[in-house]
XYZ file of C-alpha atoms in Angstrom:
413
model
C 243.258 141.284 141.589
C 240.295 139.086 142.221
C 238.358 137.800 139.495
C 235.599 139.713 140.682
C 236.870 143.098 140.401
C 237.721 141.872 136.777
C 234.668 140.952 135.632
C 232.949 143.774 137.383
C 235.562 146.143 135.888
C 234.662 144.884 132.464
C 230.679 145.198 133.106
C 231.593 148.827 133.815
C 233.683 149.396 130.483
C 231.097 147.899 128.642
C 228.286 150.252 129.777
C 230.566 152.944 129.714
C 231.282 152.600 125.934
C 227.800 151.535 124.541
C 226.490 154.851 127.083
C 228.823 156.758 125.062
C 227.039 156.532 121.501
C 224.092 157.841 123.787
C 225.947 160.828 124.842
C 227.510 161.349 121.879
C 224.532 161.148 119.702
C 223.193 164.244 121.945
C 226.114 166.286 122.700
C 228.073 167.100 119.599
C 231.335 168.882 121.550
C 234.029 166.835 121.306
C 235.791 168.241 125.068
C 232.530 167.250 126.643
C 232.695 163.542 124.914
C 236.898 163.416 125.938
C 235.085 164.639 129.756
C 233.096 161.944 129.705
C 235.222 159.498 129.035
C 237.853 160.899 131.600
C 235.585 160.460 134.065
C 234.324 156.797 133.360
C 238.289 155.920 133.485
C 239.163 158.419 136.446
C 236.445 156.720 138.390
C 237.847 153.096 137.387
C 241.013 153.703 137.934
C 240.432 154.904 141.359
C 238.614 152.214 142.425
C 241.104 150.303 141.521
C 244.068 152.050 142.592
C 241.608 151.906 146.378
C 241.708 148.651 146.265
C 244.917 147.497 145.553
C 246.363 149.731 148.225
C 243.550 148.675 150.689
C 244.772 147.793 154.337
C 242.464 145.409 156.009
C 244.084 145.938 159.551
C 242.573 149.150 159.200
C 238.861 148.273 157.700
C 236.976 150.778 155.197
C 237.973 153.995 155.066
C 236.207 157.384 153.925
C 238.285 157.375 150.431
C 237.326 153.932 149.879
C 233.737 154.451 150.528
C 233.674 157.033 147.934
C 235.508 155.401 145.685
C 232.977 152.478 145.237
C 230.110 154.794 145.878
C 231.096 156.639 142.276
C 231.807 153.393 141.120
C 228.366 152.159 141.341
C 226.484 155.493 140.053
C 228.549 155.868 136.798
C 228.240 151.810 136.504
C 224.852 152.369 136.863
C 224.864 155.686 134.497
C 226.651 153.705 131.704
C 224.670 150.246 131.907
C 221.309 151.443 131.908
C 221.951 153.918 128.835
C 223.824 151.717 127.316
C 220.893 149.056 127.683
C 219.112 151.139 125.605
C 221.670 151.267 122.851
C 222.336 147.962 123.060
C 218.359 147.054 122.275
C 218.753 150.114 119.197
C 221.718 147.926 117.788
C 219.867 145.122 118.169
C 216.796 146.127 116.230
C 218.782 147.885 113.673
C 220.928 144.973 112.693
C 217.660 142.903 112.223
C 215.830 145.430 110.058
C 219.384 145.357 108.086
C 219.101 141.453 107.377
C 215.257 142.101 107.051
C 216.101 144.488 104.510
C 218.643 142.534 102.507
C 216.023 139.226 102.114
C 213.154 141.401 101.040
C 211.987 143.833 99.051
C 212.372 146.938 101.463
C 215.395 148.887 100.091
C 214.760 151.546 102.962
C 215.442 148.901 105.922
C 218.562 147.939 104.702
C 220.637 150.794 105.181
C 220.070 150.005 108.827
C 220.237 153.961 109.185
C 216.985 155.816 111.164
C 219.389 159.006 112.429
C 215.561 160.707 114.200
C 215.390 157.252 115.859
C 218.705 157.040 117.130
C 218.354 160.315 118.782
C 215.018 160.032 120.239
C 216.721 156.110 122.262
C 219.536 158.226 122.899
C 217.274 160.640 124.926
C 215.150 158.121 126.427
C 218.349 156.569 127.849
C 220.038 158.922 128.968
C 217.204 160.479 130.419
C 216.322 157.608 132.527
C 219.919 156.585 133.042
C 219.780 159.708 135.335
C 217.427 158.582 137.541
C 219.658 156.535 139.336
C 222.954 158.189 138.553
C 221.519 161.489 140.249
C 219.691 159.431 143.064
C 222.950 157.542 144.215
C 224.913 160.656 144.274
C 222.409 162.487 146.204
C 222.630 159.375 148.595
C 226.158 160.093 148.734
C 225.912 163.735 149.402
C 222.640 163.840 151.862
C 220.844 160.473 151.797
C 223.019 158.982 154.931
C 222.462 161.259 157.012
C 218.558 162.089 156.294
C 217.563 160.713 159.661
C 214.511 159.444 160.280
C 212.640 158.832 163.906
C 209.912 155.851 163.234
C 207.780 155.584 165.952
C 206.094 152.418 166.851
C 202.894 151.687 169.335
C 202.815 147.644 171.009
C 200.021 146.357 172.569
C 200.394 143.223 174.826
C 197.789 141.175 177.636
C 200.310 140.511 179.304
C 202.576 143.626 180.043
C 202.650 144.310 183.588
C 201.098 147.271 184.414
C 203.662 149.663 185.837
C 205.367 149.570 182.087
C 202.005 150.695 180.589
C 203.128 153.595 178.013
C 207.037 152.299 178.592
C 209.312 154.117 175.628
C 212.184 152.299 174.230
C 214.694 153.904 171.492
C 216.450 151.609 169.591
C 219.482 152.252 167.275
C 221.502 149.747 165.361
C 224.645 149.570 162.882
C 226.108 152.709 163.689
C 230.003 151.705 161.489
C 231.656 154.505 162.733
C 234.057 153.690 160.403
C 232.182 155.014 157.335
C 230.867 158.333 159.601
C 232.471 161.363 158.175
C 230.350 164.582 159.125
C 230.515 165.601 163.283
C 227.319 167.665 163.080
C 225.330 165.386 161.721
C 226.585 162.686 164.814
C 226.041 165.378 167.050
C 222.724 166.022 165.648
C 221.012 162.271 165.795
C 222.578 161.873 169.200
C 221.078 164.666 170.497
C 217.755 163.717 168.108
C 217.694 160.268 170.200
C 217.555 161.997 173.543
C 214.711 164.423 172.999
C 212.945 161.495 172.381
C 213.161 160.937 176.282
C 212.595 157.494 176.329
C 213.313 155.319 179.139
C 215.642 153.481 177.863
C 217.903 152.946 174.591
C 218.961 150.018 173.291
C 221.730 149.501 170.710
C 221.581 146.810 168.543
C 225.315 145.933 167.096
C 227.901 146.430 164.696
C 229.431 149.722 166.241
C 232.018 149.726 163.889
C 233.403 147.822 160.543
C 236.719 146.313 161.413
C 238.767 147.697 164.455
C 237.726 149.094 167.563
C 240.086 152.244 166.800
C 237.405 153.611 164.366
C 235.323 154.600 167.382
C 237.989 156.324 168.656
C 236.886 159.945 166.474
C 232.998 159.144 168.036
C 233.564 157.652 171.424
C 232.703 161.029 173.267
C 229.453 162.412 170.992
C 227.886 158.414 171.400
C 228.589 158.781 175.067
C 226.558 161.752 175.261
C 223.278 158.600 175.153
C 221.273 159.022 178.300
C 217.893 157.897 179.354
C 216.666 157.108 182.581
C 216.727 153.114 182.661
C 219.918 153.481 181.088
C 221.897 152.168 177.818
C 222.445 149.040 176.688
C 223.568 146.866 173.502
C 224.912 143.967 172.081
C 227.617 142.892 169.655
C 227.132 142.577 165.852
C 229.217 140.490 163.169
C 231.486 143.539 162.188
C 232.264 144.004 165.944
C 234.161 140.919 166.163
C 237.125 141.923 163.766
C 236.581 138.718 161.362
C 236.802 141.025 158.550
C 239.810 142.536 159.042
C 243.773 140.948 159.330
C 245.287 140.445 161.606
C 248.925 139.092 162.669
C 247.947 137.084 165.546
C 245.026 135.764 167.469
C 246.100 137.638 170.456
C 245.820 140.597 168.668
C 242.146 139.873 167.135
C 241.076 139.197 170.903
C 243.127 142.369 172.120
C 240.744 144.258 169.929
C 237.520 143.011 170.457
C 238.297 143.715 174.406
C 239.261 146.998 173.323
C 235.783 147.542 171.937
C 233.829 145.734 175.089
C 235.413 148.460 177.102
C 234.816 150.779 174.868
C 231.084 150.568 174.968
C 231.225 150.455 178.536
C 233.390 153.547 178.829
C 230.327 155.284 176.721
C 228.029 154.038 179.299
C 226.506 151.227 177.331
C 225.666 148.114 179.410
C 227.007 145.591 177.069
C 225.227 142.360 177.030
C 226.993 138.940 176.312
C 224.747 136.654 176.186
C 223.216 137.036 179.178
C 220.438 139.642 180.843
C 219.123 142.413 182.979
C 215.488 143.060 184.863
C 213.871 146.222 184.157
C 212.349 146.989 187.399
C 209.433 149.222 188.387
C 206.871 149.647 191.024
C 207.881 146.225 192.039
C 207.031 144.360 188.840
C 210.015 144.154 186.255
C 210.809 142.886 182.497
C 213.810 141.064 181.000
C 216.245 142.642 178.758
C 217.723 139.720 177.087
C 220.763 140.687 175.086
C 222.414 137.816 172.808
C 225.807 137.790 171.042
C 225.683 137.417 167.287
C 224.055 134.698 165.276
C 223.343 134.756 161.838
C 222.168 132.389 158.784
C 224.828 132.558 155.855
C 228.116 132.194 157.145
C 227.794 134.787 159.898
C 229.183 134.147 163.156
C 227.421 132.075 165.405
C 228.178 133.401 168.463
C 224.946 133.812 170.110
C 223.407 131.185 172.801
C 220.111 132.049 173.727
C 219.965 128.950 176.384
C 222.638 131.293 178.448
C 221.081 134.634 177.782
C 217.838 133.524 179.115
C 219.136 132.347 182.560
C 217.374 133.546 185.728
C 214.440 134.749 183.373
C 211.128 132.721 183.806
C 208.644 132.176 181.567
C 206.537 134.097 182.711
C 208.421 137.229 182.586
C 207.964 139.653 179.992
C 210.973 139.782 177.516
C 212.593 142.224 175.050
C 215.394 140.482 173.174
C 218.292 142.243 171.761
C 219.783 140.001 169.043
C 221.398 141.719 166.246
C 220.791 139.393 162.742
C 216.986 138.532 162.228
C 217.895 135.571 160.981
C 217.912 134.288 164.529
C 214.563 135.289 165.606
C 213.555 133.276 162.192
C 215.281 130.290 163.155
C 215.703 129.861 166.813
C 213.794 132.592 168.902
C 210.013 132.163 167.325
C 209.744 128.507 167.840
C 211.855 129.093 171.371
C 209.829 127.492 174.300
C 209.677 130.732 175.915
C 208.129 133.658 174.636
C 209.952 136.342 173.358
C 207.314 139.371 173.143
C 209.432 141.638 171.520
C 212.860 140.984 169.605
C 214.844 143.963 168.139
C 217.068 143.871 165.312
C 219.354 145.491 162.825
C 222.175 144.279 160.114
C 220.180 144.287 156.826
C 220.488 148.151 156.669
C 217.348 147.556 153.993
C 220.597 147.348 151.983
C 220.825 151.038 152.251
C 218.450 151.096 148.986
C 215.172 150.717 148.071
C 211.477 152.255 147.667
C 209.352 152.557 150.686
C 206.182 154.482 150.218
C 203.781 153.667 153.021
C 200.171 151.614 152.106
C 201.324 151.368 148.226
C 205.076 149.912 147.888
C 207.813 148.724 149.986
C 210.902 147.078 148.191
C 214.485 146.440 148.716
C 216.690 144.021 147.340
C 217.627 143.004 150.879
C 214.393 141.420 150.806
C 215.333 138.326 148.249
C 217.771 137.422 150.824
C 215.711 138.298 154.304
C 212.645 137.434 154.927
C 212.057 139.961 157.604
C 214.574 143.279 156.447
C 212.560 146.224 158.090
C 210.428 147.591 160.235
C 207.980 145.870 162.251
C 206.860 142.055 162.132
C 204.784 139.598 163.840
C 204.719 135.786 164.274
C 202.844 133.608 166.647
C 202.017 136.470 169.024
C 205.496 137.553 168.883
C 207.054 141.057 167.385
C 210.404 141.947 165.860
C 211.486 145.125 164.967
C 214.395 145.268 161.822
C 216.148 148.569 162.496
C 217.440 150.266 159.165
C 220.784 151.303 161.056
C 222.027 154.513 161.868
C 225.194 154.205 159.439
C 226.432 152.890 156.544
C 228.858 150.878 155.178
C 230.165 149.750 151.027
C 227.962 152.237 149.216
C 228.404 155.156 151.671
C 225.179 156.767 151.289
C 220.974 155.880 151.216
C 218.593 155.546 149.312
C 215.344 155.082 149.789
C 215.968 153.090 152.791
C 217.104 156.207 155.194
C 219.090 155.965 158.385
C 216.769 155.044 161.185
C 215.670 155.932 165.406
C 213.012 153.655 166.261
C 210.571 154.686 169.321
C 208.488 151.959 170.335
C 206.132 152.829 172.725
C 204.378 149.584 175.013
C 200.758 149.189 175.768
C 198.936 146.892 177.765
C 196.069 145.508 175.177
C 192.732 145.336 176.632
C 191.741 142.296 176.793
C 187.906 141.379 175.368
C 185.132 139.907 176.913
C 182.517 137.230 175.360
């Protein structure tokens, strides 16, 4: 057992118990107080017992995604009521010592029972908030799908690809997906968007190619006229997962190239493609993975961009954003548009259009989601389409973007 899980595991106690004197200040019945407590220790234990009997050959499974996804609302339950207690101990032990070095008989007894009761309500009241909201994450947050549609104006688009519709979808860890219908029902939500083409940004699943296995024909059921294509993710390469031998790690990843290109997905490896029409084209640049922070450094942008001039207009697929910080916006060429995914907007947060936008994600990305733009030059951070640890969303739902090109006008002194 890592030391991790230990000192998270005592965290969780410790919220758990000082929670308690909340609950049990309001809720007199002594089977619901032995209920709670079974459940703070039913919920530990099977996080846990997950853990210890976790197979990483196999990546995250269903049971383990709902194990730490109750883990981390009754954590969350228990350590912000228990906050609350916590500051009521606090204050009452001072106004005890107060009390004992003055002349104030009445703070001594360190006893207000109508104050105790009125924290107790205030914290378990808002210790609901996100109890209820992670759970409702759980139950319907992943798979409250959301089409974001996007409108690009560039001088230099060529004109044949004025009004040209692109779908991008990212982190799709069909390892986590558990519900058919809802699959069924963004795949077929991605086509009646009818755009010409769809782009997949990585991580198809979290471990092994195998996990696609349940998904491979509903994800093949993609269409659009200039085709489907995509690019590898971190996940996708198998580092997280054990393996007995090399051979078998490379085995797998092969298994998942062919995968994708048995679902019709024109898998790009660091290299690219020319959308062509009415005789002008673009460049669909697609790179391997390459991310800041110990991920895998597998993209080279030098070899992706082969056979594309600088003139050409480019889309980039490249799946960690970090890149387009660090290599693509300074990049001698100019990448119009660059489309990524991987932050997931860390599957939580508050977005509220024009008044706040916030994820944690965002103390460790700069750009996290949605659209951005630097030195004439767009990216677009997909949310994902899946999930993976916490399995559910909050906040931050699953995401279809449409981006829709226009040529910009361009203005005259």
């Amino acid at each position: 057992m890592s030391r991790f899980m230990i000192v998270l595991g005592v965290l969780y106690i410790i919220g758990a118990i000082y929670g308690f004197q909340a609950f049990r200040t309001l809720v007199r019945s002594p089977y619901l107080q032995i209920i709670y407590g079974l459940a703070f220790v039913g919920v530990l234990v099977n996080l846990y017992l997950q853990f210890n009997h976790f197979d990483r050959s196999e990546g995250i499974n269903s049971g383990m995604g709902l194990a730490v996804g109750l883990f981390l609302a009754f954590a969350a339950f228990g350590l912000c009521s228990g906050f609350f207690m916590l500051v009521e101990d606090v204050v009452r032990v001072v106004r005890w010592i107060v009390g004992k070095f003055t002349t104030t008989p009445e703070l001594a007894s360190g006893d207000f029972p109508s104050r105790r009761k009125f924290v107790s309500q205030i914290a378990l009241g808002i210790a609901s908030v996100p109890f209820l909201s992670l759970l409702y994450g759980m139950y319907k947050g992943k798979y409250d799908y959301q089409v974001l549609s996007y409108t690009l104006e560039f001088e230099d688009l060529p004109d044949a690809f004025e009004g040209y519709r692109l779908t991008q979808i990212s982190d799709i860890h069909s390892g986590s997906l558990d519900n058919k219908k809802k699959i069924e029902y963004v795949v077929d939500l991605i086509n009646q968007q009818e755009s010409d083409v769809v782009l997949f940004t990585g991580d198809l699943v979290n471990n092994v190619a195998s996990e696609m296995h349940p998904w491979k024909e509903t994800f093949g059921k993609l269409k659009a006229k200039d085709g489907t294509f995509s690019v590898l993710g971190n996940h996708d390469y198998g580092d997280y997962a054990d393996w007995s031998s090399d051979a078998d790690k490379d085995a797998n990843l092969e298994e998942l190239k062919q995968i994708q290109r048995d679902m019709g997905f024109n898998l790009l490896l660091n290299e690219n493609r020319f959308l062509e029409k009415d005789g002008q084209r673009i460049a669909l640049i697609g790179v391997e993975n390459w991310g800041e922070g110990g991920f895998k450094k597998a993209g080279d942008l030098e070899k992706a961009v082969k056979g594309v001039e600088a003139s050409d207009f480019k889309i980039l697929m490249s799946h960690d954003p970090s890149h387009w910080e660090h290599q693509v916006v300074n990049h001698p060429y100019h990448y119009h548009l660059t489309l990524s995914g991987h932050t997931h907007g860390m599957q939580f947060g508050v977005e509220i259009p024009g008044i706040v936008r916030w994820s944690p994600v965002q103390y460790r990305y700069k750009y996290w989601a949605g659209i951005y733009e630097k030195a004439g030059q767009y990216i677009n951070v997909n949310r994902g389409l899946g999930f993976i640890g916490y399995p559910g969303r909050v906040g931050i739902w699953p995401e279809v973007s449409v981006i829709e090109l226009r040529k910009k006008s361009k203005t005259t002194v």
